[in-house]
Tab-separated table of N, CA and C in Angstrom:
chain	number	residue	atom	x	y	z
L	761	UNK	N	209.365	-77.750	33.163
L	761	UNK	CA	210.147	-78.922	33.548
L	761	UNK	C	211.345	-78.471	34.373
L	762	UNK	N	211.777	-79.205	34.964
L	762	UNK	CA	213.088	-79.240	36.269
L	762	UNK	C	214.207	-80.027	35.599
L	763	UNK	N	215.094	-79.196	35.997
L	763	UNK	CA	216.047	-80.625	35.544
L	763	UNK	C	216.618	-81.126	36.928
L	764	UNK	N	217.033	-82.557	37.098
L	764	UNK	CA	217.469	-83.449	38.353
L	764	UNK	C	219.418	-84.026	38.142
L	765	UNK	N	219.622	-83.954	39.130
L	765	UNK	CA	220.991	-84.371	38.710
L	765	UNK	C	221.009	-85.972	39.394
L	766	UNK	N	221.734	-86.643	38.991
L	766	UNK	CA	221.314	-88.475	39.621
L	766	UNK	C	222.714	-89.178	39.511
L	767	UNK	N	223.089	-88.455	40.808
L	767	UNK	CA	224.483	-89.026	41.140
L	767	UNK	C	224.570	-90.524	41.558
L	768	UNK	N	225.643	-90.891	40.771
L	768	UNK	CA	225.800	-92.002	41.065
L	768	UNK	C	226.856	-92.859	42.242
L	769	UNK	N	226.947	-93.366	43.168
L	769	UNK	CA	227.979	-93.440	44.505
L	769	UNK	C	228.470	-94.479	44.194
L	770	UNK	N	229.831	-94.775	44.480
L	770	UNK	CA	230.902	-95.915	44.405
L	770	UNK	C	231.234	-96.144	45.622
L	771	UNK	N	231.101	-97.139	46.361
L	771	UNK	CA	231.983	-97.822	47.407
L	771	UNK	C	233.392	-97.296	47.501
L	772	UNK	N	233.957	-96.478	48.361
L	772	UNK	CA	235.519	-96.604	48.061
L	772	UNK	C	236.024	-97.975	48.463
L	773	UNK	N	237.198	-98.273	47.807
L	773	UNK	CA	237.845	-99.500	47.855
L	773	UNK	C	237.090	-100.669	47.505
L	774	UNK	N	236.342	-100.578	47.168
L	774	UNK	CA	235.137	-102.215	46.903
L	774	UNK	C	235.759	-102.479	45.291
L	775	UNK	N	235.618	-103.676	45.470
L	775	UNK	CA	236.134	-104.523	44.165
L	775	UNK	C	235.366	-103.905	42.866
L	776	UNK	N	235.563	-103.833	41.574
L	776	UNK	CA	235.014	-103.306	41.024
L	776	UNK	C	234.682	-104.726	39.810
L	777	UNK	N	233.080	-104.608	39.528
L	777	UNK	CA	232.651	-105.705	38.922
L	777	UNK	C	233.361	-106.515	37.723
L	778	UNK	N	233.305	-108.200	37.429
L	778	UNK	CA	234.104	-108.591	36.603
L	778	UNK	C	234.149	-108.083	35.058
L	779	UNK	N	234.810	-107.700	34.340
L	779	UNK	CA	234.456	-107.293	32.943
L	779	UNK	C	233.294	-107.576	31.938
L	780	UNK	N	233.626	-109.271	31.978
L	780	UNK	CA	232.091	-109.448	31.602
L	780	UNK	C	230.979	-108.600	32.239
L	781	UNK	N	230.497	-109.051	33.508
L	781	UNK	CA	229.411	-107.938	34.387
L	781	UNK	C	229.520	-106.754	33.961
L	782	UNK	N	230.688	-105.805	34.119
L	782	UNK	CA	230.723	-104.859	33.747
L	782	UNK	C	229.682	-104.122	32.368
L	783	UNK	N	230.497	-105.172	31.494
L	783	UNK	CA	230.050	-105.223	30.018
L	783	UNK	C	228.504	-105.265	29.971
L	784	UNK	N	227.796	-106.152	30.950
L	784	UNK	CA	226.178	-105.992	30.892
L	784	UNK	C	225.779	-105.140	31.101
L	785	UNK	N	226.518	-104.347	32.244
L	785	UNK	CA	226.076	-103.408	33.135
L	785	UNK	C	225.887	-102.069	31.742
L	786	UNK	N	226.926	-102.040	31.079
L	786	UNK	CA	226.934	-100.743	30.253
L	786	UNK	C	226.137	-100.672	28.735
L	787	UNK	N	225.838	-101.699	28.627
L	787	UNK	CA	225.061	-102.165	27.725
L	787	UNK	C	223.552	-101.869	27.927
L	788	UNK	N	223.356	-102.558	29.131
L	788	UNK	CA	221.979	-102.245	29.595
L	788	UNK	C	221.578	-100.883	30.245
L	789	UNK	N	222.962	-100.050	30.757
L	789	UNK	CA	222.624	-98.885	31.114
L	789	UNK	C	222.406	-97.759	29.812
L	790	UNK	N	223.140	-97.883	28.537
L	790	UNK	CA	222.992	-97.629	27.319
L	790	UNK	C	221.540	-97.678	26.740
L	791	UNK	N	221.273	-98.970	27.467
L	791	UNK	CA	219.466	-99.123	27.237
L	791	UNK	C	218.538	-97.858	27.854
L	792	UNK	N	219.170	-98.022	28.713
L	792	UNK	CA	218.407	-96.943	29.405
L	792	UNK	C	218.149	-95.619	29.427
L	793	UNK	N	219.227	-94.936	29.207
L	793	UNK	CA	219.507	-93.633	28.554
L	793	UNK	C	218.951	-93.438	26.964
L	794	UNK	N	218.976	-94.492	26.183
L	794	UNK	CA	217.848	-94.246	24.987
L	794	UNK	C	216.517	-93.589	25.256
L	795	UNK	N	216.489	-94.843	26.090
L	795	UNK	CA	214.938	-94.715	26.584
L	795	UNK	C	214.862	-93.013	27.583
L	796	UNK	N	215.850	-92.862	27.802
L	796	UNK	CA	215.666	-91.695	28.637
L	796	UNK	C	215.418	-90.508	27.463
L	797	UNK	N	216.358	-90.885	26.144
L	797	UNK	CA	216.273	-89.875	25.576
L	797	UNK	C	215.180	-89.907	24.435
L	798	UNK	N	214.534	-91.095	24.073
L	798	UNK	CA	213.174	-90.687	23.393
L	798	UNK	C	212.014	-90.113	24.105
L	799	UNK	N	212.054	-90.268	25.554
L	799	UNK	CA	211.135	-89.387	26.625
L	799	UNK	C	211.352	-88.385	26.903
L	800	UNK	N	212.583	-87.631	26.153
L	800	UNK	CA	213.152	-86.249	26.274
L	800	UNK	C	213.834	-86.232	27.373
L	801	UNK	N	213.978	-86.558	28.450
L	801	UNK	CA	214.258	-86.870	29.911
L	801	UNK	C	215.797	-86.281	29.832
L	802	UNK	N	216.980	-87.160	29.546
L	802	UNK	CA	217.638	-87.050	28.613
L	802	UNK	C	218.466	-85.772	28.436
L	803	UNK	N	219.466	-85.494	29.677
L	803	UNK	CA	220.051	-84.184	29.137
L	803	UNK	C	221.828	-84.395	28.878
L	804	UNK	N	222.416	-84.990	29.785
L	804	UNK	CA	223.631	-85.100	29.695
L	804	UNK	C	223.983	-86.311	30.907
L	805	UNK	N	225.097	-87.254	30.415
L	805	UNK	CA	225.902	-87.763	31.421
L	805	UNK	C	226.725	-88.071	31.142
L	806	UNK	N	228.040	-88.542	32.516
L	806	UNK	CA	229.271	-89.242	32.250
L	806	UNK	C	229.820	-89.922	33.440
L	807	UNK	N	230.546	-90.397	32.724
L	807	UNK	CA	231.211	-91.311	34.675
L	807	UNK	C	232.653	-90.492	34.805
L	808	UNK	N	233.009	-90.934	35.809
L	808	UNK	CA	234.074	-89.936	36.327
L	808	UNK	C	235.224	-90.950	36.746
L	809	UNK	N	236.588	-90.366	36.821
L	809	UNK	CA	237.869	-91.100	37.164
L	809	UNK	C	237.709	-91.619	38.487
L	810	UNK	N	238.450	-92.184	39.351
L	810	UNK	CA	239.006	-92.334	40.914
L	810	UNK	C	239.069	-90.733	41.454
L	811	UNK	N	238.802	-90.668	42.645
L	811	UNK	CA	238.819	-89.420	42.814
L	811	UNK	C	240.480	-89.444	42.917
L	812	UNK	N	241.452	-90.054	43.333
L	812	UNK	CA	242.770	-89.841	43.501
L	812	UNK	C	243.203	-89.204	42.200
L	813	UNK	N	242.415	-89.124	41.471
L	813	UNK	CA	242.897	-88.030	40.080
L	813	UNK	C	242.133	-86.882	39.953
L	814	UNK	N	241.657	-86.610	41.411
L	814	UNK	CA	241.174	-85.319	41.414
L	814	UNK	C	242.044	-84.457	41.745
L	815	UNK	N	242.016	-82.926	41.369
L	815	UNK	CA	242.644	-81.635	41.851
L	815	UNK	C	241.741	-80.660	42.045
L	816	UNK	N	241.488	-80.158	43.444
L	816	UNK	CA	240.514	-79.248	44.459
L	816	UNK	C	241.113	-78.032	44.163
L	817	UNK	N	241.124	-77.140	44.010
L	817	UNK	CA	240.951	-75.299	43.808
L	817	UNK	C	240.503	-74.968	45.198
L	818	UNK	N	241.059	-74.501	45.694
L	818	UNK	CA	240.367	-73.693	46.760
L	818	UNK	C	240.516	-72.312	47.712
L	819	UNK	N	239.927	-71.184	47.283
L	819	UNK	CA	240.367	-69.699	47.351
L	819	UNK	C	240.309	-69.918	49.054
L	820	UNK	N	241.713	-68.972	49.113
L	820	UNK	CA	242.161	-68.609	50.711
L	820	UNK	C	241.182	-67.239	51.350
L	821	UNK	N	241.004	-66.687	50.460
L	821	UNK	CA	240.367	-65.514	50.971
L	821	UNK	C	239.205	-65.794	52.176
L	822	UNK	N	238.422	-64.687	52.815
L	822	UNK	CA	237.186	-65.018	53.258
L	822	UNK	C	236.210	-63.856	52.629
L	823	UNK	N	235.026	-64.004	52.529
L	823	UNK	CA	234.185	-63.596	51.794
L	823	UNK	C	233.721	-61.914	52.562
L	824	UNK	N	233.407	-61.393	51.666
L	824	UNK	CA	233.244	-59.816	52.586
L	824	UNK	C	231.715	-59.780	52.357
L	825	UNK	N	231.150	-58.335	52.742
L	825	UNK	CA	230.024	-58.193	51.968
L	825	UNK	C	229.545	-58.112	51.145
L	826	UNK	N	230.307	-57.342	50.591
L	826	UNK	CA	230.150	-57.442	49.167
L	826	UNK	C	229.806	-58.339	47.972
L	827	UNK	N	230.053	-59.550	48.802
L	827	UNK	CA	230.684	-60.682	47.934
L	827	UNK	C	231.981	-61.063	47.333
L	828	UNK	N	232.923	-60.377	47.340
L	828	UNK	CA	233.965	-60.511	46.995
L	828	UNK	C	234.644	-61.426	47.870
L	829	UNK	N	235.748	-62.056	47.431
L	829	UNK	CA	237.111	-62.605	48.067
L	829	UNK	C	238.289	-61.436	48.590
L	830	UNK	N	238.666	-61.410	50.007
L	830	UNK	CA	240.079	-60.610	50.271
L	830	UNK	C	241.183	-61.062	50.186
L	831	UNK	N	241.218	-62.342	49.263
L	831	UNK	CA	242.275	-62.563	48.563
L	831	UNK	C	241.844	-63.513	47.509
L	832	UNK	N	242.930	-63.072	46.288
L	832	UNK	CA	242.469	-63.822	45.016
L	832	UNK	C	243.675	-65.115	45.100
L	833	UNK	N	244.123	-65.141	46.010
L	833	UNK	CA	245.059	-66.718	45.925
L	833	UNK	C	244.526	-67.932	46.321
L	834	UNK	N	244.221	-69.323	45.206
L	834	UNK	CA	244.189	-69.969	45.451
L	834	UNK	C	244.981	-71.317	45.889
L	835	UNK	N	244.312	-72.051	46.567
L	835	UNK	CA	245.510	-73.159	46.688
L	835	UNK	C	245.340	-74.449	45.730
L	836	UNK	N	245.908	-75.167	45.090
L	836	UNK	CA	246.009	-76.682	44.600
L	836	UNK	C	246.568	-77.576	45.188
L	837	UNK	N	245.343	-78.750	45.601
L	837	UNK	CA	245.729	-79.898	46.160
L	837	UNK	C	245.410	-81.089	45.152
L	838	UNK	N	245.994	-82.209	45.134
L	838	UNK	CA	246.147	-83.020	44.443
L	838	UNK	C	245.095	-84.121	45.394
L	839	UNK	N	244.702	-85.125	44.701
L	839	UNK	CA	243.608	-85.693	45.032
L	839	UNK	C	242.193	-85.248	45.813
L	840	UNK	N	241.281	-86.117	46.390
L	840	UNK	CA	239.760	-85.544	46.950
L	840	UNK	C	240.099	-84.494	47.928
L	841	UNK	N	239.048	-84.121	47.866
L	841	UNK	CA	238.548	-83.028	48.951
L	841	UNK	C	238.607	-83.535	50.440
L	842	UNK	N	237.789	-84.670	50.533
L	842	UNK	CA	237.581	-85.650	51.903
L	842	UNK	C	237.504	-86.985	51.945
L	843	UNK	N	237.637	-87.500	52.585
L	843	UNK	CA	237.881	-88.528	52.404
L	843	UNK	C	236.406	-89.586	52.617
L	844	UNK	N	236.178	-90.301	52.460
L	844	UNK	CA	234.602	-90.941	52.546
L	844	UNK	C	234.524	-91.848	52.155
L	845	UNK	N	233.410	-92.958	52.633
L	845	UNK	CA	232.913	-94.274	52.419
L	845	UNK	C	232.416	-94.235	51.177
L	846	UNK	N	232.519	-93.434	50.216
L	846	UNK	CA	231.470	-93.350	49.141
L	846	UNK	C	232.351	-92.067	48.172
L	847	UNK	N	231.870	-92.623	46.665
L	847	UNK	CA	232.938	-91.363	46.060
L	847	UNK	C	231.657	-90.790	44.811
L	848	UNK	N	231.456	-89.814	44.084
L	848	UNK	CA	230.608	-89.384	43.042
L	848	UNK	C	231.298	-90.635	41.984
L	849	UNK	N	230.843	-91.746	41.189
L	849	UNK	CA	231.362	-92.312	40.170
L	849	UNK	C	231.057	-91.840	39.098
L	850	UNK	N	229.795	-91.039	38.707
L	850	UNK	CA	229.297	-90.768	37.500
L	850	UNK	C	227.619	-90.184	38.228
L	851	UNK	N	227.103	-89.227	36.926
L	851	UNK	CA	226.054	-88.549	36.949
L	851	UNK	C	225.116	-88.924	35.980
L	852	UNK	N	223.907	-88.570	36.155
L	852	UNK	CA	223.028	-88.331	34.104
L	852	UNK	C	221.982	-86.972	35.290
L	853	UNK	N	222.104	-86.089	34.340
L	853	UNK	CA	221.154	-84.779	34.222
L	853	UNK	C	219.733	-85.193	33.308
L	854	UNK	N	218.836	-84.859	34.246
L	854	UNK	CA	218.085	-85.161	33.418
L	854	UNK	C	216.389	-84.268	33.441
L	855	UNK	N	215.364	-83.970	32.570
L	855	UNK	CA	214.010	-83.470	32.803
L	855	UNK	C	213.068	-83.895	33.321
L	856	UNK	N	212.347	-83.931	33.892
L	856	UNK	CA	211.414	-83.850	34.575
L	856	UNK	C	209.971	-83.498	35.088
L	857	UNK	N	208.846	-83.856	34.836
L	857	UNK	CA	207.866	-82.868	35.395
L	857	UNK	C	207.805	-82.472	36.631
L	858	UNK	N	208.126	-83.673	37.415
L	858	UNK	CA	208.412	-83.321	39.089
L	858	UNK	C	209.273	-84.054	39.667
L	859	UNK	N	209.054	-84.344	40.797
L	859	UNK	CA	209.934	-85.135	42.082
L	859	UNK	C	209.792	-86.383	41.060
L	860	UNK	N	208.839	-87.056	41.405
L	860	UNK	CA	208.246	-88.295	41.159
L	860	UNK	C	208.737	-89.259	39.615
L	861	UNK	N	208.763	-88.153	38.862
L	861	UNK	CA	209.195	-88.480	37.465
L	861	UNK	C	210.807	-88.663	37.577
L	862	UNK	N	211.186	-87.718	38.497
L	862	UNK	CA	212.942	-88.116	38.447
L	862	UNK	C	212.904	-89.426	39.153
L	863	UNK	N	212.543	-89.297	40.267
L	863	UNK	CA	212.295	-90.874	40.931
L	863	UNK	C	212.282	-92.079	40.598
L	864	UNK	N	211.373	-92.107	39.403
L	864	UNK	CA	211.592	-93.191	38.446
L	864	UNK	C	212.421	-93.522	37.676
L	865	UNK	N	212.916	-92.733	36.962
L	865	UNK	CA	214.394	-92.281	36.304
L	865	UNK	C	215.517	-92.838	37.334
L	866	UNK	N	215.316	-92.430	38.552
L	866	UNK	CA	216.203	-92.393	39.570
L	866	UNK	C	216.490	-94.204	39.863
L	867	UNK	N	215.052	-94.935	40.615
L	867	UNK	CA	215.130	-96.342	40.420
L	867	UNK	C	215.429	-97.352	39.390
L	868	UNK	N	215.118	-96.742	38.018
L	868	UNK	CA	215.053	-97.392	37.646
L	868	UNK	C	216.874	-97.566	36.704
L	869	UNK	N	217.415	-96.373	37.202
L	869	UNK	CA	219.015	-96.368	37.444
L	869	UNK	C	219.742	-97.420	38.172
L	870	UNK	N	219.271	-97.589	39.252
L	870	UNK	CA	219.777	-98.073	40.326
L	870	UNK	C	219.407	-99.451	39.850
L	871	UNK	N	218.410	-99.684	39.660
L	871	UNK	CA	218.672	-101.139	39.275
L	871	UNK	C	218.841	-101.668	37.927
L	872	UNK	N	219.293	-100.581	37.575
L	872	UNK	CA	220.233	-100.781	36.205
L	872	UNK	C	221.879	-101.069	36.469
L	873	UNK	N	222.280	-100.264	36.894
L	873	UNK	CA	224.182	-100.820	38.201
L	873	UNK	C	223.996	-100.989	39.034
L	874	UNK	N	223.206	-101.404	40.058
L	874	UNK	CA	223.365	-101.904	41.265
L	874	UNK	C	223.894	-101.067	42.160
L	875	UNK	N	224.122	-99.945	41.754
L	875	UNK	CA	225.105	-98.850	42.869
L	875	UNK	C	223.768	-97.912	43.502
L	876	UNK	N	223.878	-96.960	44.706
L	876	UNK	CA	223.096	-95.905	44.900
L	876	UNK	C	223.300	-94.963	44.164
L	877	UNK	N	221.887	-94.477	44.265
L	877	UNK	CA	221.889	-92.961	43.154
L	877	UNK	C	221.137	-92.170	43.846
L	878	UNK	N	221.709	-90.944	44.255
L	878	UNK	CA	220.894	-89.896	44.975
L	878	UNK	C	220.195	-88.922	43.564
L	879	UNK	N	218.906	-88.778	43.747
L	879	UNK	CA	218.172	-87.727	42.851
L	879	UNK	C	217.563	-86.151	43.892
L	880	UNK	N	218.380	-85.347	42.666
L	880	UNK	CA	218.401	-84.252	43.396
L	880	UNK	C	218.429	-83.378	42.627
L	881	UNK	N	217.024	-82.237	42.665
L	881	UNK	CA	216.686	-81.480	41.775
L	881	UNK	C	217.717	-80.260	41.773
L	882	UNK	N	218.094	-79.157	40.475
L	882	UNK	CA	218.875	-78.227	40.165
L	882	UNK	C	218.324	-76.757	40.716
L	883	UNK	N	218.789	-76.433	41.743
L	883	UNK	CA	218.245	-74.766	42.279
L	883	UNK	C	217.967	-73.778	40.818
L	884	UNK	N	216.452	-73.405	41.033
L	884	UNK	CA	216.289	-72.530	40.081
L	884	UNK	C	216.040	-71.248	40.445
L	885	UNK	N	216.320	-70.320	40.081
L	885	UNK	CA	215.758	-69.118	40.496
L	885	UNK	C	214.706	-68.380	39.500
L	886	UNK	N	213.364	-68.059	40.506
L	886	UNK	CA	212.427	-67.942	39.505
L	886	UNK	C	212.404	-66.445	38.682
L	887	UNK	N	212.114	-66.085	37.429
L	887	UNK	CA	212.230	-64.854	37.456
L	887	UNK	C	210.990	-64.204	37.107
């Protein structure tokens, strides 16, 4: 099995649904993740803040051959990385036999909140 990651995208600035709605929305997405997790499917998720309460890390160095950094100083910036029509709102990790199986998982997300969800399998390295 694979595991898939199934990001979920927020509109930046778009109104965010009425509470009630809301309230269906998490209820029925609750539904769903059961169901994800008696199919084993089912690995982890969460939703995430505004990105304006993000803080980016980001090493000054440039990379050698080695792999190393030629410098270990990083910088801290306060809010996103970039700026964009679209922000990560929340994830669910999940198993898989293939493409197709996340896919479903994947749709049947999406029309669980109404938001886009990109499904996108986890780089494995085989050994």
């Amino acid at each position: 099995m694979a595991q898939y990651l199934l990001s979920v995208y927020q509109p930046t600035g778009g109104e965010p649904p009425a509470p009630e709605a809301l309230n269906v929305i998490m209820v029925n997405l609750g539904k769903l993740q059961q169901e994800m997790k008696d199919a084993g499917a089912w690995v982890f998720s969460g939703g995430l803040e505004a990105p304006e309460t993000a803080t980016v890390l980001q090493a000054t160095g440039s990379l050698r051959p080695d792999g190393t950094l030629s410098s270990d100083e990083v910088l801290l910036t306060d809010g996103p990385f970039i700026e964009a029509k679209e922000y990560l709102g929340g994830f669910t990790i999940i198993e898989a036999d293939d493409l197709d199986e996340a896919l479903r998982w994947g749709r049947r997300t999406a029309a669980t909140i109404g938001l886009p969800i990109e499904v996108r399998p986890f780089f494995r390295v085989e050994s």
